[in-house]
Amino acid sequence: MYPDDLMYTSEHEWVRRAGETEGAVRIGITHYAQDSLGDIVYVSLPTVGDTVSAGAACGELESTKSVSDIYAPVSGEVVARNESLDATPELVNNDPYGGGWLFEIAPASPDELDGLMDAAAYQASIEG
């Protein structure tokens, strides 16, 4: 259920090493997160050019149930955002690992990804 080629955070975000922008990582939320939130009706993402800090809130997902913060899994500069979510926020529910991606960050340093979990560790963290 959780793709092996991704890395994960305890805040239920995933990180894919190869973003569309060279050197960037792509960020999204996990199936578990979108399922817990319910139907996403609005997405607020950081702006391209923003500098974000690992663990800091940088956006919001609003669902029919609640509003939830999006946390930056790594520190760096936001280099892309999924503009299609403005018109179709339900992509986060329908395709959380594909078309429902949120934004991309150019990590501040290569070791930014060191503290993230692999799929097995993430699966264990939500089952525990």
PDB file of N, CA, C and O in Angstrom, residues 32-60:
ATOM      1  N   TYR A  32      -2.870   6.876   3.908  1.00  0.00           N
ATOM      2  CA  TYR A  32      -3.382   6.890   5.286  1.00  0.00           C
ATOM      3  C   TYR A  32      -3.876   8.288   5.665  1.00  0.00           C
ATOM      4  O   TYR A  32      -4.953   8.456   6.231  1.00  0.00           O
ATOM      5  N   ALA A  33      -3.094   9.312   5.336  1.00  0.00           N
ATOM      6  CA  ALA A  33      -3.454  10.690   5.673  1.00  0.00           C
ATOM      7  C   ALA A  33      -4.702  11.137   4.935  1.00  0.00           C
ATOM      8  O   ALA A  33      -5.626  11.700   5.525  1.00  0.00           O
ATOM      9  N   GLN A  34      -4.761  10.887   3.635  1.00  0.00           N
ATOM     10  CA  GLN A  34      -5.929  11.346   2.883  1.00  0.00           C
ATOM     11  C   GLN A  34      -7.175  10.598   3.315  1.00  0.00           C
ATOM     12  O   GLN A  34      -8.256  11.163   3.379  1.00  0.00           O
ATOM     13  N   ASP A  35      -7.022   9.326   3.666  1.00  0.00           N
ATOM     14  CA  ASP A  35      -8.156   8.526   4.137  1.00  0.00           C
ATOM     15  C   ASP A  35      -8.653   9.046   5.493  1.00  0.00           C
ATOM     16  O   ASP A  35      -9.856   9.132   5.735  1.00  0.00           O
ATOM     17  N   SER A  36      -7.732   9.420   6.361  1.00  0.00           N
ATOM     18  CA  SER A  36      -8.090   9.954   7.683  1.00  0.00           C
ATOM     19  C   SER A  36      -8.772  11.320   7.573  1.00  0.00           C
ATOM     20  O   SER A  36      -9.679  11.628   8.351  1.00  0.00           O
ATOM     21  N   LEU A  37      -8.310  12.131   6.633  1.00  0.00           N
ATOM     22  CA  LEU A  37      -8.870  13.474   6.478  1.00  0.00           C
ATOM     23  C   LEU A  37     -10.269  13.470   5.878  1.00  0.00           C
ATOM     24  O   LEU A  37     -11.082  14.332   6.184  1.00  0.00           O
ATOM     25  N   GLY A  38     -10.547  12.516   5.003  1.00  0.00           N
ATOM     26  CA  GLY A  38     -11.813  12.531   4.280  1.00  0.00           C
ATOM     27  C   GLY A  38     -11.664  13.346   3.006  1.00  0.00           C
ATOM     28  O   GLY A  38     -10.550  13.611   2.540  1.00  0.00           O
ATOM     29  N   ASP A  39     -12.776  13.753   2.430  1.00  0.00           N
ATOM     30  CA  ASP A  39     -12.766  14.445   1.143  1.00  0.00           C
ATOM     31  C   ASP A  39     -12.090  15.810   1.246  1.00  0.00           C
ATOM     32  O   ASP A  39     -12.570  16.691   1.959  1.00  0.00           O
ATOM     33  N   ILE A  40     -10.985  15.976   0.511  1.00  0.00           N
ATOM     34  CA  ILE A  40     -10.253  17.242   0.487  1.00  0.00           C
ATOM     35  C   ILE A  40     -11.032  18.224  -0.396  1.00  0.00           C
ATOM     36  O   ILE A  40     -11.360  17.914  -1.540  1.00  0.00           O
ATOM     37  N   VAL A  41     -11.316  19.414   0.164  1.00  0.00           N
ATOM     38  CA  VAL A  41     -12.080  20.419  -0.583  1.00  0.00           C
ATOM     39  C   VAL A  41     -11.260  21.674  -0.890  1.00  0.00           C
ATOM     40  O   VAL A  41     -11.641  22.478  -1.726  1.00  0.00           O
ATOM     41  N   TYR A  42     -10.121  21.850  -0.217  1.00  0.00           N
ATOM     42  CA  TYR A  42      -9.289  23.030  -0.447  1.00  0.00           C
ATOM     43  C   TYR A  42      -7.863  22.716  -0.035  1.00  0.00           C
ATOM     44  O   TYR A  42      -7.627  22.062   0.978  1.00  0.00           O
ATOM     45  N   VAL A  43      -6.907  23.200  -0.834  1.00  0.00           N
ATOM     46  CA  VAL A  43      -5.487  22.995  -0.566  1.00  0.00           C
ATOM     47  C   VAL A  43      -4.789  24.350  -0.569  1.00  0.00           C
ATOM     48  O   VAL A  43      -4.946  25.134  -1.511  1.00  0.00           O
ATOM     49  N   SER A  44      -4.036  24.649   0.488  1.00  0.00           N
ATOM     50  CA  SER A  44      -3.223  25.863   0.568  1.00  0.00           C
ATOM     51  C   SER A  44      -1.761  25.436   0.605  1.00  0.00           C
ATOM     52  O   SER A  44      -1.330  24.767   1.553  1.00  0.00           O
ATOM     53  N   LEU A  45      -1.018  25.792  -0.435  1.00  0.00           N
ATOM     54  CA  LEU A  45       0.370  25.352  -0.573  1.00  0.00           C
ATOM     55  C   LEU A  45       1.328  26.527  -0.421  1.00  0.00           C
ATOM     56  O   LEU A  45       0.947  27.672  -0.666  1.00  0.00           O
ATOM     57  N   PRO A  46       2.596  26.239  -0.055  1.00  0.00           N
ATOM     58  CA  PRO A  46       3.583  27.320  -0.022  1.00  0.00           C
ATOM     59  C   PRO A  46       3.816  27.867  -1.427  1.00  0.00           C
ATOM     60  O   PRO A  46       3.549  27.196  -2.421  1.00  0.00           O
ATOM     61  N   THR A  47       4.309  29.073  -1.489  1.00  0.00           N
ATOM     62  CA  THR A  47       4.577  29.748  -2.760  1.00  0.00           C
ATOM     63  C   THR A  47       5.980  29.391  -3.257  1.00  0.00           C
ATOM     64  O   THR A  47       6.905  29.233  -2.456  1.00  0.00           O
ATOM     65  N   VAL A  48       6.117  29.261  -4.574  1.00  0.00           N
ATOM     66  CA  VAL A  48       7.439  29.037  -5.162  1.00  0.00           C
ATOM     67  C   VAL A  48       8.346  30.184  -4.723  1.00  0.00           C
ATOM     68  O   VAL A  48       7.966  31.348  -4.768  1.00  0.00           O
ATOM     69  N   GLY A  49       9.530  29.819  -4.242  1.00  0.00           N
ATOM     70  CA  GLY A  49      10.485  30.805  -3.742  1.00  0.00           C
ATOM     71  C   GLY A  49      10.510  30.877  -2.228  1.00  0.00           C
ATOM     72  O   GLY A  49      11.453  31.400  -1.640  1.00  0.00           O
ATOM     73  N   ASP A  50       9.458  30.350  -1.568  1.00  0.00           N
ATOM     74  CA  ASP A  50       9.446  30.316  -0.099  1.00  0.00           C
ATOM     75  C   ASP A  50      10.560  29.404   0.408  1.00  0.00           C
ATOM     76  O   ASP A  50      10.857  28.380  -0.211  1.00  0.00           O
ATOM     77  N   THR A  51      11.144  29.762   1.535  1.00  0.00           N
ATOM     78  CA  THR A  51      12.086  28.892   2.222  1.00  0.00           C
ATOM     79  C   THR A  51      11.332  28.245   3.373  1.00  0.00           C
ATOM     80  O   THR A  51      10.658  28.936   4.140  1.00  0.00           O
ATOM     81  N   VAL A  52      11.414  26.914   3.453  1.00  0.00           N
ATOM     82  CA  VAL A  52      10.707  26.176   4.493  1.00  0.00           C
ATOM     83  C   VAL A  52      11.709  25.435   5.370  1.00  0.00           C
ATOM     84  O   VAL A  52      12.814  25.118   4.940  1.00  0.00           O
ATOM     85  N   SER A  53      11.297  25.186   6.605  1.00  0.00           N
ATOM     86  CA  SER A  53      12.136  24.455   7.559  1.00  0.00           C
ATOM     87  C   SER A  53      11.519  23.111   7.869  1.00  0.00           C
ATOM     88  O   SER A  53      10.298  23.018   8.067  1.00  0.00           O
ATOM     89  N   ALA A  54      12.346  22.083   7.928  1.00  0.00           N
ATOM     90  CA  ALA A  54      11.871  20.734   8.229  1.00  0.00           C
ATOM     91  C   ALA A  54      11.056  20.737   9.516  1.00  0.00           C
ATOM     92  O   ALA A  54      11.470  21.301  10.527  1.00  0.00           O
ATOM     93  N   GLY A  55       9.872  20.138   9.446  1.00  0.00           N
ATOM     94  CA  GLY A  55       9.004  20.031  10.613  1.00  0.00           C
ATOM     95  C   GLY A  55       8.077  21.207  10.824  1.00  0.00           C
ATOM     96  O   GLY A  55       7.177  21.156  11.659  1.00  0.00           O
ATOM     97  N   ALA A  56       8.265  22.292  10.062  1.00  0.00           N
ATOM     98  CA  ALA A  56       7.425  23.483  10.218  1.00  0.00           C
ATOM     99  C   ALA A  56       6.210  23.401   9.290  1.00  0.00           C
ATOM    100  O   ALA A  56       6.296  22.896   8.171  1.00  0.00           O
ATOM    101  N   ALA A  57       5.078  23.910   9.771  1.00  0.00           N
ATOM    102  CA  ALA A  57       3.874  23.960   8.946  1.00  0.00           C
ATOM    103  C   ALA A  57       4.118  24.917   7.783  1.00  0.00           C
ATOM    104  O   ALA A  57       4.693  25.993   7.956  1.00  0.00           O
ATOM    105  N   CYS A  58       3.710  24.504   6.576  1.00  0.00           N
ATOM    106  CA  CYS A  58       3.926  25.353   5.402  1.00  0.00           C
ATOM    107  C   CYS A  58       2.712  25.395   4.489  1.00  0.00           C
ATOM    108  O   CYS A  58       2.778  25.944   3.392  1.00  0.00           O
ATOM    109  N   GLY A  59       1.613  24.800   4.907  1.00  0.00           N
ATOM    110  CA  GLY A  59       0.398  24.802   4.113  1.00  0.00           C
ATOM    111  C   GLY A  59      -0.716  24.131   4.877  1.00  0.00           C
ATOM    112  O   GLY A  59      -0.523  23.719   6.036  1.00  0.00           O
ATOM    113  N   GLU A  60      -1.880  24.018   4.231  1.00  0.00           N
ATOM    114  CA  GLU A  60      -3.033  23.381   4.875  1.00  0.00           C
ATOM    115  C   GLU A  60      -3.847  22.578   3.873  1.00  0.00           C
ATOM    116  O   GLU A  60      -3.913  22.926   2.693  1.00  0.00           O
TER     117      GLU A  60
END
